[in-house]
Amino acid sequence: MKRIFKNLTFQVLTAIAVGVLVGLFWPEVGKQMKPVGDTFINAVKMVIAPIIFLTIVLGIAKMGDMKKVGKVGGKAFIYFEIVTTLALVIGLIVVNVLKPGAGLDFNKLEKGDVSQYTSEEGGKIDWIEFVTHIVPSNMVDAFAKGDILQVLFFSILFGVGLTALGDKGKIIIEFFDKLLNVFFKIVGYIMKAAPLGAFGAMAFTIGNYGLESLVPLGKLMIAVYTTMFFFVFVVLNVICKMYGFSLWKYLKFIKDELLIVLGTSSSESVLPRMMNKMEKFGCSKSVVGLVIPTGYSFNLDGTSIYLSMAVVFLAQVFGIDLSLTQQLTIIAVLMLTSKGAAAVTGGGFIVLASTLTAMQVIPVEGLALLLGVDRFMSEARAIVNLIGNGIATIVVSKSENEFDEGKSEEAIQDMYENRKIAV
């Protein structure tokens, strides 16, 4: 029985359930729990930048061959583009079939304030600024802000430079190796507070927004969740079978990370753990270091599904019949804008605002409808993004013969044995 109470899965599930109850019955108390969830996520973000830096640098330095680094990066980007485009297409098909926005009257629905997203500065993405932003003007500032793209860029340059030193760089590699172990120890300490973070985030969400806010837009939520379920268990499952591994075993292996994301609505909250888990699952450190951080910016399957469905949903609410050409244009625009969201504060709403502005067909103020339910769908987006990034890492590892089957089987076996002990 003691082992059950010490089990992270049990602790997080219990914390989420308690958070929901507090938000439902004591909403004012739930609203005040926001700092608890935020503090946990901040603690994780504190170590994300150095872990990404050390993992990428060590991965490149130990790989040694710059051609191989380029090959791995190229495969990852091709995979990201194919799968996220597929997610966009599936989202469009489902929203056209289910028509969740049909019959809703925009003027009779509760709306939120989206002025920060629809203003002249907030409603568009400056692509020149986005590209130049990737290169940090100050290395320390990039780490201080935790900007993943900038840290990624600097880490690759540092890894290449360290590799060029040859034997002279071995002492630095050994030091970084030990330093990385220290940071993973810190992550282990932080994760002991994961149930508390999940409780705080869930209590705030339910207390602040209330379950009643879901009713008017319930059809959209059901459509989005159904589509994401289909994408994971059909599309990603097919990819898993193509590359010879079990989706179900993989999901069981990362169940703790999935529950933490469910509670916190943030896939960043488990980024360090996910990198460690993928290595234990059999992926090489170099592939994990390149694919996972890059995927957090460019392989957002869940976000792609939500964005494509949200645009057509708003068109249905306003009674706008989008032609096939217009819907193909949506895919083309979202393929660009969804990538730009990585470095823009405001995330999905900035992307939606810029997409609607580019199309000039659907009123941008329609975004106000989505504020009430967006928080409840962010969990699904984050979970699908997390699952997709892990699968991308395994696929790239296998395609590069950088996947240890024996290590994978051992990790799965250990997982089952630990579960039996806990029960």
Coordinates of C-alpha atoms in Angstrom, one line a residue:
M1 CA 0.0 0.0 0.0
K2 CA 2.9 2.4 0.8
R3 CA 4.3 1.8 -2.7
I4 CA 1.0 2.9 -4.2
F5 CA 1.0 6.2 -2.3
K6 CA 4.6 6.8 -3.3
N7 CA 3.8 6.2 -7.0
L8 CA 3.9 9.4 -9.0
T9 CA 1.0 8.3 -11.3
F10 CA -1.2 7.8 -8.3
Q11 CA -0.1 11.1 -6.7
V12 CA -0.7 13.2 -9.8
L13 CA -4.1 11.6 -10.5
T14 CA -5.2 12.2 -7.0
A15 CA -4.0 15.8 -7.1
I16 CA -5.9 16.5 -10.4
A17 CA -9.1 15.0 -8.9
V18 CA -8.7 17.1 -5.7
G19 CA -8.0 20.2 -7.9
V20 CA -11.2 19.7 -9.9
L21 CA -13.2 19.3 -6.7
V22 CA -11.7 22.5 -5.2
G23 CA -12.4 24.4 -8.4
L24 CA -16.0 23.2 -8.5
F25 CA -17.1 23.6 -4.9
W26 CA -14.8 26.5 -3.8
P27 CA -14.1 28.4 -7.0
E28 CA -12.6 31.4 -5.1
V29 CA -10.1 29.2 -3.4
G30 CA -9.4 27.5 -6.7
K31 CA -8.6 30.9 -8.3
Q32 CA -6.0 31.6 -5.6
M33 CA -4.2 28.3 -6.4
K34 CA -2.8 29.8 -9.6
P35 CA 0.6 30.7 -8.0
V36 CA 1.0 27.1 -6.9
G37 CA 0.8 25.7 -10.5
D38 CA 2.9 28.6 -11.9
T39 CA 5.6 28.1 -9.4
F40 CA 6.0 24.5 -10.3
I41 CA 6.2 25.3 -14.1
N42 CA 8.7 28.1 -13.3
A43 CA 10.9 25.6 -11.4
V44 CA 10.9 23.3 -14.4
K45 CA 11.6 26.2 -16.8
M46 CA 14.5 27.1 -14.6
V47 CA 16.5 24.0 -15.7
I48 CA 15.2 23.6 -19.3
A49 CA 17.7 25.9 -21.0
P50 CA 20.9 24.5 -19.4
I51 CA 19.6 20.9 -20.0
I52 CA 18.9 21.6 -23.7
F53 CA 22.3 23.2 -24.0
L54 CA 24.2 20.4 -22.4
T55 CA 22.3 17.6 -24.1
I56 CA 22.8 19.1 -27.6
V57 CA 26.4 20.0 -27.1
L58 CA 27.3 16.5 -25.8
G59 CA 25.2 14.9 -28.5
I60 CA 27.0 16.8 -31.3
A61 CA 30.4 16.5 -29.7
K62 CA 30.1 12.7 -29.2
M63 CA 28.6 12.2 -32.7
G64 CA 31.7 13.9 -34.1
D65 CA 30.5 13.8 -37.7
M66 CA 29.0 17.1 -38.9
K67 CA 27.4 15.4 -41.9
K68 CA 25.5 13.1 -39.5
V69 CA 24.3 16.1 -37.4
G70 CA 23.0 17.7 -40.6
K71 CA 21.4 14.4 -41.7
V72 CA 19.6 13.9 -38.4
G73 CA 18.4 17.5 -38.4
G74 CA 17.2 17.3 -42.0
K75 CA 15.2 14.1 -41.3
A76 CA 13.6 15.6 -38.3
F77 CA 12.4 18.7 -40.1
I78 CA 11.0 16.6 -43.0
Y79 CA 9.2 14.4 -40.6
F80 CA 7.9 17.5 -38.7
E81 CA 6.5 19.1 -41.8
I82 CA 4.8 15.9 -43.2
V83 CA 3.1 15.0 -39.9
T84 CA 2.0 18.5 -38.9
T85 CA 0.6 19.1 -42.4
L86 CA -1.3 15.8 -42.0
A87 CA -2.6 17.0 -38.7
L88 CA -3.9 20.2 -40.3
V89 CA -5.6 18.3 -43.1
I90 CA -7.3 15.8 -40.6
G91 CA -8.5 18.8 -38.5
L92 CA -10.1 20.4 -41.5
I93 CA -11.8 17.2 -42.6
V94 CA -13.3 16.5 -39.2
V95 CA -14.5 20.0 -38.6
N96 CA -16.2 20.0 -42.0
V97 CA -18.0 16.7 -41.3
L98 CA -19.1 17.4 -37.7
K99 CA -19.8 21.1 -38.2
P100 CA -19.5 22.1 -34.5
G101 CA -20.1 25.8 -35.2
A102 CA -23.3 25.3 -37.2
G103 CA -26.4 26.8 -35.4
L104 CA -24.4 28.9 -32.9
D105 CA -25.3 32.7 -32.8
F106 CA -22.1 34.8 -32.2
N107 CA -24.1 37.6 -30.7
K108 CA -25.7 35.4 -28.0
L109 CA -22.6 33.6 -26.9
E110 CA -20.3 34.7 -24.0
K111 CA -17.2 36.4 -25.2
G112 CA -13.8 37.3 -23.7
D113 CA -11.4 40.2 -24.3
V114 CA -9.0 39.5 -27.2
S115 CA -7.8 43.0 -27.8
Q116 CA -4.2 42.1 -27.0
Y117 CA -4.3 39.5 -29.8
T118 CA -6.2 41.5 -32.4
S119 CA -4.4 44.8 -32.0
E120 CA -2.2 46.0 -34.9
E121 CA 1.0 44.8 -33.1
G122 CA -0.5 41.6 -31.5
G123 CA -2.5 40.3 -34.4
K124 CA 0.3 39.5 -36.8
I125 CA 3.6 37.8 -36.9
D126 CA 6.6 39.8 -38.2
W127 CA 8.5 37.1 -40.2
I128 CA 11.7 39.1 -40.5
E129 CA 11.7 39.6 -36.8
F130 CA 11.0 35.9 -36.2
V131 CA 13.9 34.8 -38.3
T132 CA 16.4 37.3 -36.8
H133 CA 15.1 36.5 -33.3
I134 CA 16.5 32.9 -33.6
V135 CA 20.0 34.4 -33.4
P136 CA 20.5 35.8 -29.9
S137 CA 22.2 39.1 -29.5
N138 CA 23.2 38.1 -26.0
M139 CA 23.9 34.5 -25.0
V140 CA 23.2 35.2 -21.3
D141 CA 19.9 36.8 -22.2
A142 CA 18.8 33.8 -24.2
F143 CA 19.4 31.5 -21.2
A144 CA 17.8 34.0 -18.8
K145 CA 14.6 34.2 -20.8
G146 CA 14.6 30.5 -21.6
D147 CA 14.1 31.1 -25.3
I148 CA 14.3 27.5 -26.7
L149 CA 15.0 28.6 -30.3
Q150 CA 17.9 30.9 -29.3
V151 CA 19.3 28.3 -26.9
L152 CA 19.0 25.7 -29.6
F153 CA 20.9 27.8 -32.1
F154 CA 23.7 28.7 -29.6
S155 CA 24.0 25.1 -28.5
I156 CA 24.5 23.8 -32.0
L157 CA 27.2 26.4 -32.7
F158 CA 28.9 25.5 -29.4
G159 CA 28.7 21.8 -30.1
V160 CA 30.2 22.3 -33.6
G161 CA 33.0 24.5 -32.1
L162 CA 33.7 21.9 -29.4
T163 CA 33.9 19.1 -31.9
A164 CA 36.4 21.1 -34.0
L165 CA 38.8 21.2 -30.9
G166 CA 39.2 17.4 -31.2
D167 CA 41.2 15.9 -28.2
K168 CA 41.6 19.4 -26.7
G169 CA 37.9 19.5 -26.0
K170 CA 37.7 16.2 -24.1
I171 CA 38.1 17.8 -20.7
I172 CA 35.1 20.1 -21.4
I173 CA 33.0 17.1 -22.6
E174 CA 33.7 15.2 -19.4
F175 CA 32.8 18.2 -17.3
F176 CA 29.6 18.8 -19.2
D177 CA 28.7 15.1 -18.8
K178 CA 28.9 15.4 -15.0
L179 CA 27.1 18.8 -15.0
L180 CA 24.2 17.3 -17.0
N181 CA 23.9 14.6 -14.3
V182 CA 23.6 17.3 -11.7
F183 CA 20.8 19.0 -13.6
F184 CA 18.9 15.8 -14.0
K185 CA 19.2 15.3 -10.2
I186 CA 17.7 18.7 -9.8
V187 CA 14.8 17.8 -12.1
G188 CA 14.2 14.7 -9.9
Y189 CA 13.8 16.9 -6.8
I190 CA 11.5 19.3 -8.7
M191 CA 9.3 16.5 -9.9
K192 CA 8.5 15.5 -6.3
A193 CA 6.3 18.7 -6.3
A194 CA 4.6 17.6 -9.6
P195 CA 1.3 16.6 -7.8
L196 CA 1.2 20.0 -6.1
G197 CA 1.7 21.8 -9.4
A198 CA -1.0 19.7 -11.1
F199 CA -3.4 20.4 -8.2
G200 CA -2.8 24.2 -8.3
A201 CA -3.1 24.4 -12.1
M202 CA -6.3 22.3 -12.2
A203 CA -8.0 24.1 -9.3
F204 CA -7.3 27.4 -10.9
T205 CA -8.6 26.3 -14.3
I206 CA -11.9 24.9 -12.9
G207 CA -12.3 27.7 -10.4
N208 CA -11.7 30.5 -12.8
Y209 CA -13.5 29.3 -15.9
G210 CA -16.1 26.9 -14.5
L211 CA -17.4 23.8 -16.2
E212 CA -20.5 25.8 -17.3
S213 CA -18.3 27.7 -19.7
L214 CA -17.9 24.4 -21.7
V215 CA -21.6 23.9 -22.5
P216 CA -22.1 26.5 -25.4
L217 CA -19.0 25.3 -27.2
G218 CA -19.2 21.7 -26.1
K219 CA -19.5 20.5 -29.7
L220 CA -16.2 22.1 -30.6
M221 CA -14.5 20.5 -27.6
I222 CA -15.9 17.1 -28.4
A223 CA -14.8 17.5 -32.1
V224 CA -11.3 18.6 -31.1
Y225 CA -10.8 15.8 -28.6
T226 CA -12.2 13.2 -31.0
T227 CA -9.9 14.3 -33.7
M228 CA -6.8 14.2 -31.5
F229 CA -7.8 10.7 -30.3
F230 CA -8.0 9.6 -33.9
F231 CA -4.7 11.3 -34.8
V232 CA -2.9 9.5 -31.9
F233 CA -4.4 6.1 -32.1
V234 CA -4.7 5.8 -35.9
V235 CA -2.3 8.1 -37.6
L236 CA 0.6 8.0 -35.1
N237 CA -0.2 4.3 -34.5
V238 CA 0.4 3.6 -38.2
I239 CA 3.7 5.4 -38.0
C240 CA 4.7 3.4 -35.0
K241 CA 3.9 0.1 -36.7
M242 CA 5.9 1.2 -39.8
Y243 CA 8.9 1.7 -37.6
G244 CA 8.4 -1.5 -35.6
F245 CA 7.5 -0.3 -32.1
S246 CA 4.3 -0.4 -30.0
L247 CA 2.4 2.9 -29.5
W248 CA 0.7 1.4 -26.5
K249 CA 4.0 0.4 -24.8
Y250 CA 5.4 3.8 -25.5
L251 CA 2.3 5.6 -24.0
K252 CA 2.6 3.4 -20.9
F253 CA 6.3 4.3 -20.6
I254 CA 5.6 8.0 -20.6
K255 CA 2.3 7.9 -18.6
D256 CA 3.7 9.9 -15.7
E257 CA 4.7 12.7 -18.1
L258 CA 1.3 12.6 -19.8
L259 CA -0.5 13.0 -16.4
I260 CA 1.8 15.9 -15.4
V261 CA 1.0 17.6 -18.7
L262 CA -2.7 16.9 -18.2
G263 CA -2.6 18.6 -14.8
T264 CA -0.4 21.6 -15.7
S265 CA -1.6 22.2 -19.4
S266 CA 2.1 22.7 -20.3
S267 CA 4.3 20.2 -22.3
E268 CA 7.3 22.3 -21.2
S269 CA 6.7 21.0 -17.6
V270 CA 8.1 17.6 -18.6
L271 CA 10.7 18.5 -21.3
P272 CA 13.7 17.5 -19.2
R273 CA 12.0 14.3 -18.0
M274 CA 11.0 13.5 -21.6
M275 CA 14.5 13.8 -22.9
N276 CA 15.7 11.5 -20.1
K277 CA 12.8 9.0 -20.8
M278 CA 13.6 8.9 -24.5
E279 CA 17.2 8.0 -23.8
K280 CA 16.0 5.2 -21.5
F281 CA 13.6 4.0 -24.1
G282 CA 16.6 3.4 -26.5
C283 CA 17.1 6.6 -28.4
S284 CA 20.6 8.0 -28.6
K285 CA 21.5 11.1 -26.6
S286 CA 22.5 13.0 -29.8
V287 CA 19.2 12.4 -31.5
V288 CA 17.2 13.2 -28.4
G289 CA 19.1 16.4 -27.9
L290 CA 18.4 17.6 -31.5
V291 CA 14.9 16.3 -32.1
I292 CA 13.0 17.0 -28.8
P293 CA 13.9 20.7 -28.3
T294 CA 13.4 21.4 -32.0
G295 CA 10.1 19.5 -31.9
Y296 CA 8.8 21.8 -29.2
S297 CA 8.9 24.6 -31.7
F298 CA 8.2 22.9 -35.0
N299 CA 6.4 19.6 -34.4
L300 CA 3.2 20.8 -32.7
D301 CA 0.7 18.1 -33.9
G302 CA -2.0 18.9 -31.3
T303 CA -1.7 22.7 -31.9
S304 CA -2.0 22.1 -35.7
I305 CA -5.2 20.1 -35.3
Y306 CA -6.7 22.8 -33.0
L307 CA -5.8 25.7 -35.2
S308 CA -7.3 24.3 -38.4
M309 CA -10.5 23.3 -36.6
A310 CA -10.8 26.6 -34.8
V311 CA -10.6 28.6 -38.0
V312 CA -13.4 26.6 -39.8
F313 CA -15.4 26.6 -36.6
L314 CA -15.5 30.4 -36.5
A315 CA -16.5 30.4 -40.2
Q316 CA -19.4 28.1 -39.4
V317 CA -20.5 30.4 -36.4
F318 CA -20.5 33.4 -38.7
G319 CA -22.3 31.4 -41.5
I320 CA -19.4 31.8 -43.9
D321 CA -19.2 28.9 -46.4
L322 CA -15.5 28.4 -47.1
S323 CA -14.6 27.0 -50.6
L324 CA -12.1 24.2 -51.1
T325 CA -9.6 26.8 -52.3
Q326 CA -10.1 28.9 -49.2
Q327 CA -9.6 25.8 -47.0
L328 CA -6.4 24.8 -48.8
T329 CA -5.3 28.4 -48.3
I330 CA -5.9 27.9 -44.5
I331 CA -3.6 24.9 -44.6
A332 CA -0.9 26.9 -46.4
V333 CA -1.1 29.9 -44.1
L334 CA -1.2 27.7 -40.9
M335 CA 1.9 25.8 -42.1
L336 CA 3.7 29.1 -41.8
T337 CA 2.0 30.8 -38.9
S338 CA 2.0 27.8 -36.6
K339 CA 5.8 27.7 -36.9
G340 CA 6.0 31.4 -36.0
A341 CA 4.1 30.8 -32.8
A342 CA 7.2 29.3 -31.2
A343 CA 8.8 32.7 -30.5
V344 CA 5.6 34.8 -30.0
T345 CA 4.0 35.6 -26.7
G346 CA 0.3 34.7 -26.9
G347 CA 0.8 31.4 -28.6
G348 CA -2.3 30.0 -30.4
F349 CA -4.3 33.2 -30.3
I350 CA -1.6 35.1 -32.1
V351 CA -1.5 32.4 -34.8
L352 CA -5.3 32.4 -35.1
A353 CA -5.4 36.2 -35.3
S354 CA -2.6 36.3 -38.0
T355 CA -4.3 33.5 -40.0
L356 CA -7.7 35.2 -39.9
T357 CA -6.1 38.5 -40.8
A358 CA -4.3 36.9 -43.8
M359 CA -7.5 35.3 -45.0
Q360 CA -9.6 38.4 -44.7
V361 CA -12.8 36.3 -44.7
I362 CA -13.6 35.6 -41.1
P363 CA -14.0 38.4 -38.5
V364 CA -11.0 38.5 -36.1
E365 CA -13.3 39.3 -33.2
G366 CA -14.6 35.8 -33.4
L367 CA -11.6 34.8 -31.4
A368 CA -13.4 36.1 -28.3
L369 CA -15.6 33.0 -28.4
L370 CA -12.7 30.6 -27.9
L371 CA -11.3 32.2 -24.7
G372 CA -13.7 30.4 -22.5
V373 CA -12.8 26.9 -23.7
D374 CA -9.3 27.4 -24.8
R375 CA -7.8 26.5 -21.4
F376 CA -9.8 23.2 -21.4
M377 CA -8.4 22.3 -24.8
S378 CA -4.9 23.3 -24.0
E379 CA -4.4 20.0 -22.1
A380 CA -5.3 18.0 -25.2
R381 CA -3.0 20.1 -27.4
A382 CA -0.1 19.7 -25.0
I383 CA -0.5 16.0 -24.6
V384 CA -0.7 15.3 -28.4
N385 CA 2.3 17.6 -28.9
L386 CA 4.3 15.6 -26.3
I387 CA 3.3 12.2 -27.7
G388 CA 4.2 13.4 -31.2
N389 CA 7.6 14.6 -30.3
G390 CA 8.5 11.4 -28.5
I391 CA 7.4 9.4 -31.6
A392 CA 9.4 11.7 -33.9
T393 CA 12.5 11.1 -31.8
I394 CA 12.1 7.3 -32.0
V395 CA 11.4 7.4 -35.7
V396 CA 14.5 9.5 -36.4
S397 CA 16.6 7.3 -34.1
K398 CA 15.5 4.1 -35.9
S399 CA 16.0 5.6 -39.3
E400 CA 19.6 6.5 -38.3
N401 CA 20.3 3.2 -36.6
E402 CA 20.7 5.1 -33.4
F403 CA 18.1 3.1 -31.5
D404 CA 19.0 0.4 -28.9
E405 CA 16.3 -2.3 -29.1
G406 CA 17.8 -4.1 -26.1
K407 CA 17.7 -1.0 -24.0
S408 CA 14.1 -0.4 -25.0
E409 CA 13.0 -3.9 -24.1
E410 CA 14.8 -3.6 -20.7
A411 CA 13.1 -0.2 -20.0
I412 CA 9.7 -1.7 -20.8
Q413 CA 10.3 -4.8 -18.7
D414 CA 11.5 -2.6 -15.7
M415 CA 8.3 -0.5 -16.1
Y416 CA 6.1 -3.6 -15.8
E417 CA 8.0 -5.0 -12.9
N418 CA 7.8 -1.7 -11.0
R419 CA 4.1 -1.6 -11.6
K420 CA 3.6 -5.1 -10.2
I421 CA 5.6 -4.1 -7.1
A422 CA 3.5 -1.0 -6.6
V423 CA 0.3 -3.0 -6.8

